[in-house]
Amino acid sequence: MNIYYSEMHRKHEPPFEVFEGGLRVPYLENPDRMDRILKALHSVDWANIQEPKDFGLGPLLAVHDKEYLDFLASAWTEWLATDPKDPSTLLPATFALRRHPHKPKSLLGRAGYYMMDLSACIVEGTYVAALESANCALSAAQAVANGEQSAFGLCRPPGHHAGKDYAGGYCFINNASVAASWLSSKGHVAILDVDYHCGNGTQDIFYERDDVLTISIHADPDHEYPSYIGYADERGMGRGFGYHHNFPLPAGTGDDAYLETLYQALSRVREFKPDYLVISAGMDIYADDPLGTIKVTTEGIGKIAHKIAALDLPTVIVMEGGYNNDALGRNILAFLGELK
Ligand code: SP5
Ligand code: ZN
């Protein structure tokens, strides 16, 4: 299996994130995640790890707002120019309510406009790392467009919380959406998001499109991040109505209940008859994930991938979350092993 990975992700290493109550904790979405996965991939004989190609900004501009990408590109330099007391990471303390849509000129004003939470910390290398992460997803998409049955974008930072014009949840550029949109010029695409958290950014990007089906299975936002999006009654808008589906799950959901929900999601994928499938593969559904409440085992992760593979579609797998670093390697092997 062709796997696209770049060392550039190491340039994105925020020193902390902020949890509820203002608690500064070590950044959970850290470079060690990739080291664990690489180590596991090096232990098998089917992982063909390669550098991504550079696709430029074109495919990113197809899903993201230009001014938002401009913000990501210059945010760090602008942040240092404000002479901050603690320059270690750019984080705003005030956030926009989009029903008052004025976008201010100040850096922190724009930061609060373009960020949804306190976990999309920007540091010096964030933008270049995010660009290269998108290139990994695009390279995997190109491999599949060229006839490979599957390919893996080992993306870091992840992407599925990033919307048309906002960052959040460790995500800056929506890698899976960039790949899906690029593929959509060649055929119909379905995105299935199995990360523990709702793929709100992907939902935002394709909400009014009927040529890309989007489905997310995730912890119920009524009790879990991202709280304000990801409910079952959100079905798409305009011509996109009926082309988005959320499957919120209760805390404690185990392998059997998860697989039952997956069966419903896959039935919808089959009915849509896509030419390509993009999987947002988050491993934070794992039972011992520090951010998760869903109780899927490593064996369950393998079963999920087995059912996805049974669709027999050209499939692009894109790395999203998963924060139990000790288990990440074996969980990724369990997943990819069924799709290789
Ligand atoms: C890609 C991805 O998986 N992003 C997840 C971002 C989740 N951010 C959540 C922040 C709230 C943390 N609350 C922690 C409570 C731990 N018990
Ligand atoms: Zn997640």
mmCIF file of C-alpha atoms and ligand atoms in Angstrom, residues 160-161 169-170 195-198 225 282-284 291 320-323, ligand 2:
data_model
loop_
_atom_site.group_PDB
_atom_site.id
_atom_site.type_symbol
_atom_site.label_atom_id
_atom_site.label_comp_id
_atom_site.label_asym_id
_atom_site.label_seq_id
_atom_site.Cartn_x
_atom_site.Cartn_y
_atom_site.Cartn_z
ATOM 1 C CA HIS A 160 -11.609 17.168 9.689
ATOM 2 C CA HIS A 161 -12.504 19.950 12.157
ATOM 3 C CA GLY A 169 -9.636 20.749 17.143
ATOM 4 C CA TYR A 170 -5.944 20.493 16.074
ATOM 5 C CA ASP A 195 -12.951 9.669 13.980
ATOM 6 C CA TYR A 196 -14.393 9.787 17.514
ATOM 7 C CA HIS A 197 -15.317 13.455 17.010
ATOM 8 C CA CYS A 198 -17.821 14.837 14.518
ATOM 9 C CA TYR A 225 -16.741 18.274 21.347
ATOM 10 C CA GLY A 282 -9.403 8.743 13.543
ATOM 11 C CA MET A 283 -8.227 6.145 16.039
ATOM 12 C CA ASP A 284 -9.725 7.996 19.014
ATOM 13 C CA LEU A 291 -10.103 12.046 24.755
ATOM 14 C CA GLU A 320 -7.224 12.147 11.647
ATOM 15 C CA GLY A 321 -7.132 11.845 15.463
ATOM 16 C CA GLY A 322 -6.114 9.189 17.995
ATOM 17 C CA TYR A 323 -4.220 10.116 21.162
HETATM 18 ZN ZN ZN B 2 -11.035 13.073 17.046
#
